[in-house]
mmCIF file with all atom_site columns, C-alpha atoms in Angstrom:
data_model
loop_
_atom_site.group_PDB
_atom_site.id
_atom_site.type_symbol
_atom_site.label_atom_id
_atom_site.label_alt_id
_atom_site.label_comp_id
_atom_site.label_asym_id
_atom_site.label_entity_id
_atom_site.label_seq_id
_atom_site.pdbx_PDB_ins_code
_atom_site.Cartn_x
_atom_site.Cartn_y
_atom_site.Cartn_z
_atom_site.occupancy
_atom_site.B_iso_or_equiv
_atom_site.pdbx_formal_charge
_atom_site.auth_seq_id
_atom_site.auth_comp_id
_atom_site.auth_asym_id
_atom_site.auth_atom_id
_atom_site.pdbx_PDB_model_num
ATOM 1   C CA . LYS R 1 1   ? 145.447 112.788 104.814 1.00 73.00 ? 108 LYS R CA 1
ATOM 2   C CA . GLN R 1 2   ? 144.701 114.425 101.489 1.00 78.00 ? 109 GLN R CA 1
ATOM 3   C CA . GLU R 1 3   ? 144.326 111.921 98.647  1.00 89.00 ? 110 GLU R CA 1
ATOM 4   C CA . VAL R 1 4   ? 145.038 113.276 95.180  1.00 94.00 ? 111 VAL R CA 1
ATOM 5   C CA . THR R 1 5   ? 144.001 111.264 92.127  1.00 95.00 ? 112 THR R CA 1
ATOM 6   C CA . GLN R 1 6   ? 144.795 111.877 88.491  1.00 96.00 ? 113 GLN R CA 1
ATOM 7   C CA . ILE R 1 7   ? 142.872 110.067 85.790  1.00 92.00 ? 114 ILE R CA 1
ATOM 8   C CA . PRO R 1 8   ? 143.779 108.873 83.239  1.00 91.00 ? 115 PRO R CA 1
ATOM 9   C CA . ALA R 1 9   ? 147.265 107.660 84.075  1.00 93.00 ? 116 ALA R CA 1
ATOM 10  C CA . ALA R 1 10  ? 148.230 107.969 80.420  1.00 95.00 ? 117 ALA R CA 1
ATOM 11  C CA . LEU R 1 11  ? 146.788 109.734 77.405  1.00 95.00 ? 118 LEU R CA 1
ATOM 12  C CA . SER R 1 12  ? 147.766 109.728 73.739  1.00 97.00 ? 119 SER R CA 1
ATOM 13  C CA . VAL R 1 13  ? 146.339 112.302 71.331  1.00 96.00 ? 120 VAL R CA 1
ATOM 14  C CA . PRO R 1 14  ? 147.109 113.579 67.842  1.00 97.00 ? 121 PRO R CA 1
ATOM 15  C CA . GLU R 1 15  ? 148.728 116.968 67.478  1.00 97.00 ? 122 GLU R CA 1
ATOM 16  C CA . GLY R 1 16  ? 146.339 119.913 67.442  1.00 97.00 ? 123 GLY R CA 1
ATOM 17  C CA . GLU R 1 17  ? 143.728 118.461 69.776  1.00 96.00 ? 124 GLU R CA 1
ATOM 18  C CA . ASN R 1 18  ? 142.417 120.375 72.766  1.00 97.00 ? 125 ASN R CA 1
ATOM 19  C CA . LEU R 1 19  ? 142.601 118.212 75.865  1.00 95.00 ? 126 LEU R CA 1
ATOM 20  C CA . VAL R 1 20  ? 141.695 118.147 79.529  1.00 96.00 ? 127 VAL R CA 1
ATOM 21  C CA . LEU R 1 21  ? 143.645 116.560 82.346  1.00 97.00 ? 128 LEU R CA 1
ATOM 22  C CA . ASN R 1 22  ? 141.837 115.837 85.602  1.00 97.00 ? 129 ASN R CA 1
ATOM 23  C CA . CYS R 1 23  ? 142.861 116.085 89.235  1.00 97.00 ? 130 CYS R CA 1
ATOM 24  C CA . SER R 1 24  ? 140.613 115.047 92.137  1.00 97.00 ? 131 SER R CA 1
ATOM 25  C CA . PHE R 1 25  ? 141.220 115.577 95.837  1.00 95.00 ? 132 PHE R CA 1
ATOM 26  C CA . THR R 1 26  ? 139.363 114.207 98.824  1.00 93.00 ? 133 THR R CA 1
ATOM 27  C CA . ASP R 1 27  ? 139.510 117.168 101.218 1.00 88.00 ? 134 ASP R CA 1
ATOM 28  C CA . SER R 1 28  ? 137.881 120.287 99.793  1.00 87.00 ? 135 SER R CA 1
ATOM 29  C CA . ALA R 1 29  ? 139.432 122.543 102.437 1.00 89.00 ? 136 ALA R CA 1
ATOM 30  C CA . ILE R 1 30  ? 142.459 123.321 100.324 1.00 91.00 ? 137 ILE R CA 1
ATOM 31  C CA . TYR R 1 31  ? 144.908 126.197 100.597 1.00 91.00 ? 138 TYR R CA 1
ATOM 32  C CA . ASN R 1 32  ? 146.090 126.177 97.000  1.00 93.00 ? 139 ASN R CA 1
ATOM 33  C CA . LEU R 1 33  ? 146.760 123.830 94.082  1.00 95.00 ? 140 LEU R CA 1
ATOM 34  C CA . GLN R 1 34  ? 149.704 123.702 91.697  1.00 96.00 ? 141 GLN R CA 1
ATOM 35  C CA . TRP R 1 35  ? 150.128 122.021 88.318  1.00 97.00 ? 142 TRP R CA 1
ATOM 36  C CA . PHE R 1 36  ? 153.562 120.813 87.199  1.00 97.00 ? 143 PHE R CA 1
ATOM 37  C CA . ARG R 1 37  ? 155.032 119.146 84.162  1.00 97.00 ? 144 ARG R CA 1
ATOM 38  C CA . GLN R 1 38  ? 157.858 116.650 84.325  1.00 96.00 ? 145 GLN R CA 1
ATOM 39  C CA . ASP R 1 39  ? 159.912 115.598 81.335  1.00 95.00 ? 146 ASP R CA 1
ATOM 40  C CA . PRO R 1 40  ? 161.606 112.173 81.427  1.00 90.00 ? 147 PRO R CA 1
ATOM 41  C CA . GLY R 1 41  ? 164.658 112.192 83.691  1.00 87.00 ? 148 GLY R CA 1
ATOM 42  C CA . LYS R 1 42  ? 164.078 115.812 84.654  1.00 89.00 ? 149 LYS R CA 1
ATOM 43  C CA . GLY R 1 43  ? 162.769 117.799 87.571  1.00 91.00 ? 150 GLY R CA 1
ATOM 44  C CA . LEU R 1 44  ? 159.328 119.317 87.909  1.00 94.00 ? 151 LEU R CA 1
ATOM 45  C CA . THR R 1 45  ? 158.495 122.582 86.185  1.00 94.00 ? 152 THR R CA 1
ATOM 46  C CA . SER R 1 46  ? 155.733 124.746 87.630  1.00 94.00 ? 153 SER R CA 1
ATOM 47  C CA . LEU R 1 47  ? 152.899 125.529 85.219  1.00 96.00 ? 154 LEU R CA 1
ATOM 48  C CA . LEU R 1 48  ? 150.142 127.192 87.208  1.00 96.00 ? 155 LEU R CA 1
ATOM 49  C CA . LEU R 1 49  ? 149.313 127.939 90.831  1.00 95.00 ? 156 LEU R CA 1
ATOM 50  C CA . ILE R 1 50  ? 145.692 128.483 91.896  1.00 95.00 ? 157 ILE R CA 1
ATOM 51  C CA . GLN R 1 51  ? 144.878 129.925 95.303  1.00 93.00 ? 158 GLN R CA 1
ATOM 52  C CA . SER R 1 52  ? 141.763 128.652 97.067  1.00 92.00 ? 159 SER R CA 1
ATOM 53  C CA . SER R 1 53  ? 139.950 131.947 96.408  1.00 93.00 ? 160 SER R CA 1
ATOM 54  C CA . GLN R 1 54  ? 140.499 131.684 92.649  1.00 94.00 ? 161 GLN R CA 1
ATOM 55  C CA . ARG R 1 55  ? 138.484 129.794 90.073  1.00 95.00 ? 162 ARG R CA 1
ATOM 56  C CA . GLU R 1 56  ? 141.071 129.612 87.325  1.00 95.00 ? 163 GLU R CA 1
ATOM 57  C CA . GLN R 1 57  ? 144.503 130.613 86.092  1.00 96.00 ? 164 GLN R CA 1
ATOM 58  C CA . THR R 1 58  ? 145.777 130.967 82.545  1.00 96.00 ? 165 THR R CA 1
ATOM 59  C CA . SER R 1 59  ? 149.214 130.894 80.988  1.00 95.00 ? 166 SER R CA 1
ATOM 60  C CA . GLY R 1 60  ? 149.485 130.826 77.215  1.00 96.00 ? 167 GLY R CA 1
ATOM 61  C CA . ARG R 1 61  ? 147.742 127.695 75.918  1.00 97.00 ? 168 ARG R CA 1
ATOM 62  C CA . LEU R 1 62  ? 147.185 126.390 79.430  1.00 97.00 ? 169 LEU R CA 1
ATOM 63  C CA . ASN R 1 63  ? 144.161 127.025 81.602  1.00 97.00 ? 170 ASN R CA 1
ATOM 64  C CA . ALA R 1 64  ? 143.653 125.504 85.037  1.00 97.00 ? 171 ALA R CA 1
ATOM 65  C CA . SER R 1 65  ? 140.327 125.593 86.832  1.00 97.00 ? 172 SER R CA 1
ATOM 66  C CA . LEU R 1 66  ? 139.468 124.841 90.428  1.00 97.00 ? 173 LEU R CA 1
ATOM 67  C CA . ASP R 1 67  ? 136.169 123.645 91.887  1.00 95.00 ? 174 ASP R CA 1
ATOM 68  C CA . LYS R 1 68  ? 136.680 123.144 95.598  1.00 93.00 ? 175 LYS R CA 1
ATOM 69  C CA . SER R 1 69  ? 133.126 122.031 96.307  1.00 92.00 ? 176 SER R CA 1
ATOM 70  C CA . SER R 1 70  ? 133.459 119.053 93.991  1.00 94.00 ? 177 SER R CA 1
ATOM 71  C CA . GLY R 1 71  ? 137.121 118.434 94.840  1.00 95.00 ? 178 GLY R CA 1
ATOM 72  C CA . ARG R 1 72  ? 138.328 118.833 91.287  1.00 96.00 ? 179 ARG R CA 1
ATOM 73  C CA . SER R 1 73  ? 140.790 120.742 89.168  1.00 97.00 ? 180 SER R CA 1
ATOM 74  C CA . THR R 1 74  ? 141.249 120.504 85.427  1.00 97.00 ? 181 THR R CA 1
ATOM 75  C CA . LEU R 1 75  ? 144.175 121.495 83.241  1.00 97.00 ? 182 LEU R CA 1
ATOM 76  C CA . TYR R 1 76  ? 143.099 122.468 79.748  1.00 97.00 ? 183 TYR R CA 1
ATOM 77  C CA . ILE R 1 77  ? 145.722 122.411 76.992  1.00 97.00 ? 184 ILE R CA 1
ATOM 78  C CA . ALA R 1 78  ? 144.709 124.090 73.774  1.00 97.00 ? 185 ALA R CA 1
ATOM 79  C CA . ALA R 1 79  ? 146.039 123.091 70.361  1.00 97.00 ? 186 ALA R CA 1
ATOM 80  C CA . SER R 1 80  ? 148.381 120.425 71.719  1.00 97.00 ? 187 SER R CA 1
ATOM 81  C CA . GLN R 1 81  ? 151.881 120.056 70.281  1.00 97.00 ? 188 GLN R CA 1
ATOM 82  C CA . PRO R 1 82  ? 154.442 117.220 70.415  1.00 97.00 ? 189 PRO R CA 1
ATOM 83  C CA . GLY R 1 83  ? 156.481 119.405 72.773  1.00 97.00 ? 190 GLY R CA 1
ATOM 84  C CA . ASP R 1 84  ? 153.664 119.127 75.293  1.00 97.00 ? 191 ASP R CA 1
ATOM 85  C CA . SER R 1 85  ? 154.474 115.436 75.737  1.00 97.00 ? 192 SER R CA 1
ATOM 86  C CA . ALA R 1 86  ? 155.388 114.975 79.395  1.00 97.00 ? 193 ALA R CA 1
ATOM 87  C CA . THR R 1 87  ? 153.926 113.832 82.691  1.00 97.00 ? 194 THR R CA 1
ATOM 88  C CA . TYR R 1 88  ? 151.600 116.342 84.311  1.00 98.00 ? 195 TYR R CA 1
ATOM 89  C CA . LEU R 1 89  ? 151.214 116.348 88.084  1.00 97.00 ? 196 LEU R CA 1
ATOM 90  C CA . CYS R 1 90  ? 148.894 118.233 90.354  1.00 96.00 ? 197 CYS R CA 1
ATOM 91  C CA . ALA R 1 91  ? 149.612 118.978 93.987  1.00 95.00 ? 198 ALA R CA 1
ATOM 92  C CA . VAL R 1 92  ? 147.308 120.239 96.721  1.00 94.00 ? 199 VAL R CA 1
ATOM 93  C CA . LYS R 1 93  ? 147.886 121.981 100.030 1.00 92.00 ? 200 LYS R CA 1
ATOM 94  C CA . ARG R 1 94  ? 145.408 121.593 102.853 1.00 89.00 ? 201 ARG R CA 1
ATOM 95  C CA . VAL R 1 95  ? 144.160 124.525 104.917 1.00 86.00 ? 202 VAL R CA 1
ATOM 96  C CA . ASP R 1 96  ? 145.053 122.800 108.178 1.00 83.00 ? 203 ASP R CA 1
ATOM 97  C CA . ASN R 1 97  ? 148.578 121.987 107.013 1.00 82.00 ? 204 ASN R CA 1
ATOM 98  C CA . PHE R 1 98  ? 149.608 124.464 104.361 1.00 78.00 ? 205 PHE R CA 1
ATOM 99  C CA . ASN R 1 99  ? 153.301 123.779 104.775 1.00 79.00 ? 206 ASN R CA 1
ATOM 100 C CA . LYS R 1 100 ? 153.333 120.932 102.269 1.00 83.00 ? 207 LYS R CA 1
ATOM 101 C CA . PHE R 1 101 ? 151.852 119.711 99.023  1.00 89.00 ? 208 PHE R CA 1
ATOM 102 C CA . TYR R 1 102 ? 150.248 116.347 98.442  1.00 91.00 ? 209 TYR R CA 1
ATOM 103 C CA . PHE R 1 103 ? 150.966 115.060 94.942  1.00 93.00 ? 210 PHE R CA 1
ATOM 104 C CA . GLY R 1 104 ? 148.949 113.002 92.519  1.00 94.00 ? 211 GLY R CA 1
ATOM 105 C CA . SER R 1 105 ? 150.654 110.237 90.546  1.00 93.00 ? 212 SER R CA 1
ATOM 106 C CA . GLY R 1 106 ? 150.426 112.169 87.310  1.00 95.00 ? 213 GLY R CA 1
ATOM 107 C CA . THR R 1 107 ? 149.044 111.813 83.791  1.00 97.00 ? 214 THR R CA 1
ATOM 108 C CA . LYS R 1 108 ? 151.559 110.838 81.130  1.00 96.00 ? 215 LYS R CA 1
ATOM 109 C CA . LEU R 1 109 ? 150.678 112.707 77.940  1.00 97.00 ? 216 LEU R CA 1
ATOM 110 C CA . ASN R 1 110 ? 151.883 111.741 74.491  1.00 97.00 ? 217 ASN R CA 1
ATOM 111 C CA . VAL R 1 111 ? 151.078 114.114 71.637  1.00 97.00 ? 218 VAL R CA 1
ATOM 112 C CA . LYS R 1 112 ? 151.634 112.417 68.281  1.00 97.00 ? 219 LYS R CA 1
ATOM 113 C CA . PRO R 1 113 ? 152.843 114.445 65.291  1.00 95.00 ? 220 PRO R CA 1
ATOM 114 C CA . ASP L 2 1   ? 173.067 131.619 87.945  1.00 52.00 ? 172 ASP L CA 1
ATOM 115 C CA . ALA L 2 2   ? 170.228 132.042 90.422  1.00 59.00 ? 173 ALA L CA 1
ATOM 116 C CA . GLY L 2 3   ? 167.996 129.143 91.219  1.00 91.00 ? 174 GLY L CA 1
ATOM 117 C CA . ILE L 2 4   ? 167.907 125.917 93.134  1.00 94.00 ? 175 ILE L CA 1
ATOM 118 C CA . THR L 2 5   ? 170.696 123.438 92.573  1.00 95.00 ? 176 THR L CA 1
ATOM 119 C CA . GLN L 2 6   ? 171.168 119.883 93.732  1.00 97.00 ? 177 GLN L CA 1
ATOM 120 C CA . SER L 2 7   ? 174.382 117.920 93.910  1.00 96.00 ? 178 SER L CA 1
ATOM 121 C CA . PRO L 2 8   ? 175.494 115.413 92.987  1.00 97.00 ? 179 PRO L CA 1
ATOM 122 C CA . ARG L 2 9   ? 173.364 114.709 89.941  1.00 96.00 ? 180 ARG L CA 1
ATOM 123 C CA . TYR L 2 10  ? 174.063 110.968 90.200  1.00 97.00 ? 181 TYR L CA 1
ATOM 124 C CA . LYS L 2 11  ? 175.387 108.916 93.089  1.00 98.00 ? 182 LYS L CA 1
ATOM 125 C CA . ILE L 2 12  ? 176.126 105.254 93.609  1.00 98.00 ? 183 ILE L CA 1
ATOM 126 C CA . THR L 2 13  ? 176.842 104.131 97.145  1.00 97.00 ? 184 THR L CA 1
ATOM 127 C CA . GLU L 2 14  ? 177.098 100.906 99.069  1.00 97.00 ? 185 GLU L CA 1
ATOM 128 C CA . THR L 2 15  ? 174.696 99.598  101.673 1.00 98.00 ? 186 THR L CA 1
ATOM 129 C CA . GLY L 2 16  ? 175.521 100.895 105.132 1.00 97.00 ? 187 GLY L CA 1
ATOM 130 C CA . ARG L 2 17  ? 177.419 103.976 104.004 1.00 98.00 ? 188 ARG L CA 1
ATOM 131 C CA . GLN L 2 18  ? 176.454 107.484 104.975 1.00 98.00 ? 189 GLN L CA 1
ATOM 132 C CA . VAL L 2 19  ? 175.675 109.775 102.071 1.00 98.00 ? 190 VAL L CA 1
ATOM 133 C CA . THR L 2 20  ? 174.680 113.433 101.917 1.00 98.00 ? 191 THR L CA 1
ATOM 134 C CA . LEU L 2 21  ? 172.690 115.064 99.172  1.00 98.00 ? 192 LEU L CA 1
ATOM 135 C CA . MET L 2 22  ? 173.064 118.801 98.827  1.00 98.00 ? 193 MET L CA 1
ATOM 136 C CA . CYS L 2 23  ? 170.484 121.433 98.001  1.00 98.00 ? 194 CYS L CA 1
ATOM 137 C CA . HIS L 2 24  ? 171.226 125.131 97.579  1.00 97.00 ? 195 HIS L CA 1
ATOM 138 C CA . GLN L 2 25  ? 168.870 127.979 96.650  1.00 96.00 ? 196 GLN L CA 1
ATOM 139 C CA . THR L 2 26  ? 169.728 131.581 95.897  1.00 94.00 ? 197 THR L CA 1
ATOM 140 C CA . TRP L 2 27  ? 166.334 133.216 96.419  1.00 91.00 ? 198 TRP L CA 1
ATOM 141 C CA . SER L 2 28  ? 166.288 133.321 100.237 1.00 90.00 ? 199 SER L CA 1
ATOM 142 C CA . HIS L 2 29  ? 163.095 131.285 100.187 1.00 94.00 ? 200 HIS L CA 1
ATOM 143 C CA . SER L 2 30  ? 161.834 130.464 103.667 1.00 94.00 ? 201 SER L CA 1
ATOM 144 C CA . TYR L 2 31  ? 160.611 126.965 102.892 1.00 94.00 ? 202 TYR L CA 1
ATOM 145 C CA . MET L 2 32  ? 162.627 124.038 101.606 1.00 96.00 ? 203 MET L CA 1
ATOM 146 C CA . PHE L 2 33  ? 161.575 120.456 101.012 1.00 96.00 ? 204 PHE L CA 1
ATOM 147 C CA . TRP L 2 34  ? 162.963 117.038 100.221 1.00 97.00 ? 205 TRP L CA 1
ATOM 148 C CA . TYR L 2 35  ? 160.912 114.551 98.219  1.00 96.00 ? 206 TYR L CA 1
ATOM 149 C CA . ARG L 2 36  ? 161.676 111.151 96.815  1.00 97.00 ? 207 ARG L CA 1
ATOM 150 C CA . GLN L 2 37  ? 160.097 109.877 93.634  1.00 96.00 ? 208 GLN L CA 1
ATOM 151 C CA . ASP L 2 38  ? 159.579 106.177 93.014  1.00 93.00 ? 209 ASP L CA 1
ATOM 152 C CA . LEU L 2 39  ? 157.577 104.275 90.441  1.00 86.00 ? 210 LEU L CA 1
ATOM 153 C CA . GLY L 2 40  ? 154.268 103.290 91.933  1.00 80.00 ? 211 GLY L CA 1
ATOM 154 C CA . HIS L 2 41  ? 154.548 105.738 94.832  1.00 83.00 ? 212 HIS L CA 1
ATOM 155 C CA . GLY L 2 42  ? 154.839 109.098 93.163  1.00 86.00 ? 213 GLY L CA 1
ATOM 156 C CA . LEU L 2 43  ? 156.384 111.947 95.110  1.00 92.00 ? 214 LEU L CA 1
ATOM 157 C CA . ARG L 2 44  ? 156.621 111.480 98.855  1.00 93.00 ? 215 ARG L CA 1
ATOM 158 C CA . LEU L 2 45  ? 157.736 114.097 101.354 1.00 93.00 ? 216 LEU L CA 1
ATOM 159 C CA . ILE L 2 46  ? 160.782 113.215 103.433 1.00 96.00 ? 217 ILE L CA 1
ATOM 160 C CA . TYR L 2 47  ? 161.446 116.405 105.387 1.00 96.00 ? 218 TYR L CA 1
ATOM 161 C CA . TYR L 2 48  ? 160.694 120.067 105.156 1.00 95.00 ? 219 TYR L CA 1
ATOM 162 C CA . SER L 2 49  ? 161.921 123.266 106.738 1.00 95.00 ? 220 SER L CA 1
ATOM 163 C CA . ALA L 2 50  ? 159.977 126.475 107.303 1.00 93.00 ? 221 ALA L CA 1
ATOM 164 C CA . ALA L 2 51  ? 163.071 128.532 108.165 1.00 93.00 ? 222 ALA L CA 1
ATOM 165 C CA . ALA L 2 52  ? 166.661 128.152 109.287 1.00 93.00 ? 223 ALA L CA 1
ATOM 166 C CA . ASP L 2 53  ? 166.897 125.813 112.281 1.00 93.00 ? 224 ASP L CA 1
ATOM 167 C CA . ILE L 2 54  ? 163.251 124.721 111.881 1.00 94.00 ? 225 ILE L CA 1
ATOM 168 C CA . THR L 2 55  ? 162.661 121.300 110.351 1.00 95.00 ? 226 THR L CA 1
ATOM 169 C CA . ASP L 2 56  ? 159.830 118.799 110.421 1.00 94.00 ? 227 ASP L CA 1
ATOM 170 C CA . LYS L 2 57  ? 159.256 115.240 109.306 1.00 95.00 ? 228 LYS L CA 1
ATOM 171 C CA . GLY L 2 58  ? 157.289 114.230 106.282 1.00 92.00 ? 229 GLY L CA 1
ATOM 172 C CA . GLU L 2 59  ? 155.652 110.884 105.586 1.00 90.00 ? 230 GLU L CA 1
ATOM 173 C CA . VAL L 2 60  ? 158.836 108.864 104.875 1.00 95.00 ? 231 VAL L CA 1
ATOM 174 C CA . SER L 2 61  ? 161.488 110.324 107.184 1.00 96.00 ? 232 SER L CA 1
ATOM 175 C CA . ASP L 2 62  ? 162.873 107.120 108.742 1.00 97.00 ? 233 ASP L CA 1
ATOM 176 C CA . GLY L 2 63  ? 166.568 106.684 107.929 1.00 97.00 ? 234 GLY L CA 1
ATOM 177 C CA . TYR L 2 64  ? 167.036 110.310 106.882 1.00 98.00 ? 235 TYR L CA 1
ATOM 178 C CA . VAL L 2 65  ? 168.423 113.335 108.686 1.00 97.00 ? 236 VAL L CA 1
ATOM 179 C CA . VAL L 2 66  ? 168.328 116.999 107.689 1.00 97.00 ? 237 VAL L CA 1
ATOM 180 C CA . SER L 2 67  ? 169.783 120.235 108.933 1.00 95.00 ? 238 SER L CA 1
ATOM 181 C CA . ARG L 2 68  ? 169.314 123.839 108.015 1.00 96.00 ? 239 ARG L CA 1
ATOM 182 C CA . SER L 2 69  ? 171.848 126.089 109.625 1.00 95.00 ? 240 SER L CA 1
ATOM 183 C CA . LYS L 2 70  ? 171.649 128.593 106.750 1.00 94.00 ? 241 LYS L CA 1
ATOM 184 C CA . THR L 2 71  ? 168.563 129.665 104.849 1.00 95.00 ? 242 THR L CA 1
ATOM 185 C CA . GLU L 2 72  ? 170.053 128.769 101.477 1.00 96.00 ? 243 GLU L CA 1
ATOM 186 C CA . ASN L 2 73  ? 171.189 125.210 102.231 1.00 97.00 ? 244 ASN L CA 1
ATOM 187 C CA . PHE L 2 74  ? 169.194 122.128 103.112 1.00 98.00 ? 245 PHE L CA 1
ATOM 188 C CA . PRO L 2 75  ? 171.316 118.955 103.032 1.00 98.00 ? 246 PRO L CA 1
ATOM 189 C CA . LEU L 2 76  ? 169.733 115.519 103.309 1.00 98.00 ? 247 LEU L CA 1
ATOM 190 C CA . THR L 2 77  ? 171.763 112.738 104.913 1.00 98.00 ? 248 THR L CA 1
ATOM 191 C CA . LEU L 2 78  ? 171.125 109.038 104.697 1.00 97.00 ? 249 LEU L CA 1
ATOM 192 C CA . GLU L 2 79  ? 172.691 107.779 107.895 1.00 95.00 ? 250 GLU L CA 1
ATOM 193 C CA . SER L 2 80  ? 173.168 104.161 106.784 1.00 97.00 ? 251 SER L CA 1
ATOM 194 C CA . ALA L 2 81  ? 172.007 103.686 103.216 1.00 98.00 ? 252 ALA L CA 1
ATOM 195 C CA . THR L 2 82  ? 169.729 100.766 102.346 1.00 98.00 ? 253 THR L CA 1
ATOM 196 C CA . ARG L 2 83  ? 168.684 99.424  98.937  1.00 97.00 ? 254 ARG L CA 1
ATOM 197 C CA . SER L 2 84  ? 165.145 100.645 99.594  1.00 97.00 ? 255 SER L CA 1
ATOM 198 C CA . GLN L 2 85  ? 166.514 104.177 99.535  1.00 98.00 ? 256 GLN L CA 1
ATOM 199 C CA . THR L 2 86  ? 167.437 103.836 95.880  1.00 98.00 ? 257 THR L CA 1
ATOM 200 C CA . SER L 2 87  ? 165.364 106.601 94.348  1.00 97.00 ? 258 SER L CA 1
ATOM 201 C CA . VAL L 2 88  ? 165.340 109.984 92.682  1.00 97.00 ? 259 VAL L CA 1
ATOM 202 C CA . TYR L 2 89  ? 165.520 112.756 95.264  1.00 98.00 ? 260 TYR L CA 1
ATOM 203 C CA . PHE L 2 90  ? 164.134 116.203 94.618  1.00 97.00 ? 261 PHE L CA 1
ATOM 204 C CA . CYS L 2 91  ? 164.672 119.354 96.580  1.00 97.00 ? 262 CYS L CA 1
ATOM 205 C CA . ALA L 2 92  ? 162.181 122.208 96.328  1.00 96.00 ? 263 ALA L CA 1
ATOM 206 C CA . SER L 2 93  ? 161.799 125.673 97.767  1.00 95.00 ? 264 SER L CA 1
ATOM 207 C CA . SER L 2 94  ? 158.986 128.146 98.297  1.00 93.00 ? 265 SER L CA 1
ATOM 208 C CA . LEU L 2 95  ? 159.030 131.795 99.329  1.00 92.00 ? 266 LEU L CA 1
ATOM 209 C CA . THR L 2 96  ? 156.137 131.340 101.756 1.00 87.00 ? 267 THR L CA 1
ATOM 210 C CA . ALA L 2 97  ? 153.306 128.858 102.211 1.00 81.00 ? 268 ALA L CA 1
ATOM 211 C CA . SER L 2 98  ? 151.161 130.901 99.813  1.00 83.00 ? 269 SER L CA 1
ATOM 212 C CA . TYR L 2 99  ? 153.586 130.423 96.971  1.00 87.00 ? 270 TYR L CA 1
ATOM 213 C CA . GLY L 2 100 ? 154.112 127.368 94.833  1.00 89.00 ? 271 GLY L CA 1
ATOM 214 C CA . TYR L 2 101 ? 157.185 125.184 94.751  1.00 92.00 ? 272 TYR L CA 1
ATOM 215 C CA . THR L 2 102 ? 160.252 125.485 92.579  1.00 93.00 ? 273 THR L CA 1
ATOM 216 C CA . PHE L 2 103 ? 162.096 122.204 92.135  1.00 94.00 ? 274 PHE L CA 1
ATOM 217 C CA . GLY L 2 104 ? 165.709 121.318 91.610  1.00 95.00 ? 275 GLY L CA 1
ATOM 218 C CA . SER L 2 105 ? 166.805 118.928 88.870  1.00 94.00 ? 276 SER L CA 1
ATOM 219 C CA . GLY L 2 106 ? 167.060 115.957 91.195  1.00 96.00 ? 277 GLY L CA 1
ATOM 220 C CA . THR L 2 107 ? 169.675 113.477 92.396  1.00 97.00 ? 278 THR L CA 1
ATOM 221 C CA . ARG L 2 108 ? 169.470 109.893 91.221  1.00 97.00 ? 279 ARG L CA 1
ATOM 222 C CA . LEU L 2 109 ? 170.768 107.722 94.058  1.00 98.00 ? 280 LEU L CA 1
ATOM 223 C CA . THR L 2 110 ? 171.534 104.047 93.679  1.00 98.00 ? 281 THR L CA 1
ATOM 224 C CA . VAL L 2 111 ? 172.361 101.949 96.730  1.00 98.00 ? 282 VAL L CA 1
ATOM 225 C CA . VAL L 2 112 ? 174.104 98.671  95.886  1.00 97.00 ? 283 VAL L CA 1
#
């Protein structure tokens, strides 16, 4: 089974800071990896999808990197804003079972004005 | 409006009753999924479907039944609801295995 770990579980930063969220996975033979954000009481919104052949993906102030050999992905958020406050989850698909994602427990981010 | 919709948004039911949660997508995505989200457990896969009439169990499928007679619909049925099935249920879809997921807004189910 693929274990996905996100540390820290919670993070509080002042507005304007650049920050990095971490995602670790135990099986490096991954198919792809997806980052989501979840606002309280809401569904999950897709942020970035990285295929196993890619090293990174960018969307606006967000940049996600993937290092399969070390079993890690990072989500970089530049110039954080209060509107970025949410829980961020990563999810990983394995090569030998690419029909489903395995989810981490998430990092709850609070950006203070 | 195109997208993936779940109904109802909220549901309260009694122990032992059968309840069905609906999921409908308008993209003709091949894959559809049901997850439950609980504090301390994160998101756990209940069932998924790779195409119409093809379904497979996830890690927490006991007590749940699914069907997929049409590509766009993927209902989840709790055959005899238990309090442990109180949760937030999310449906998701994906065009193919190479694509990421798109999630619905969720159904908050309370079993009393």
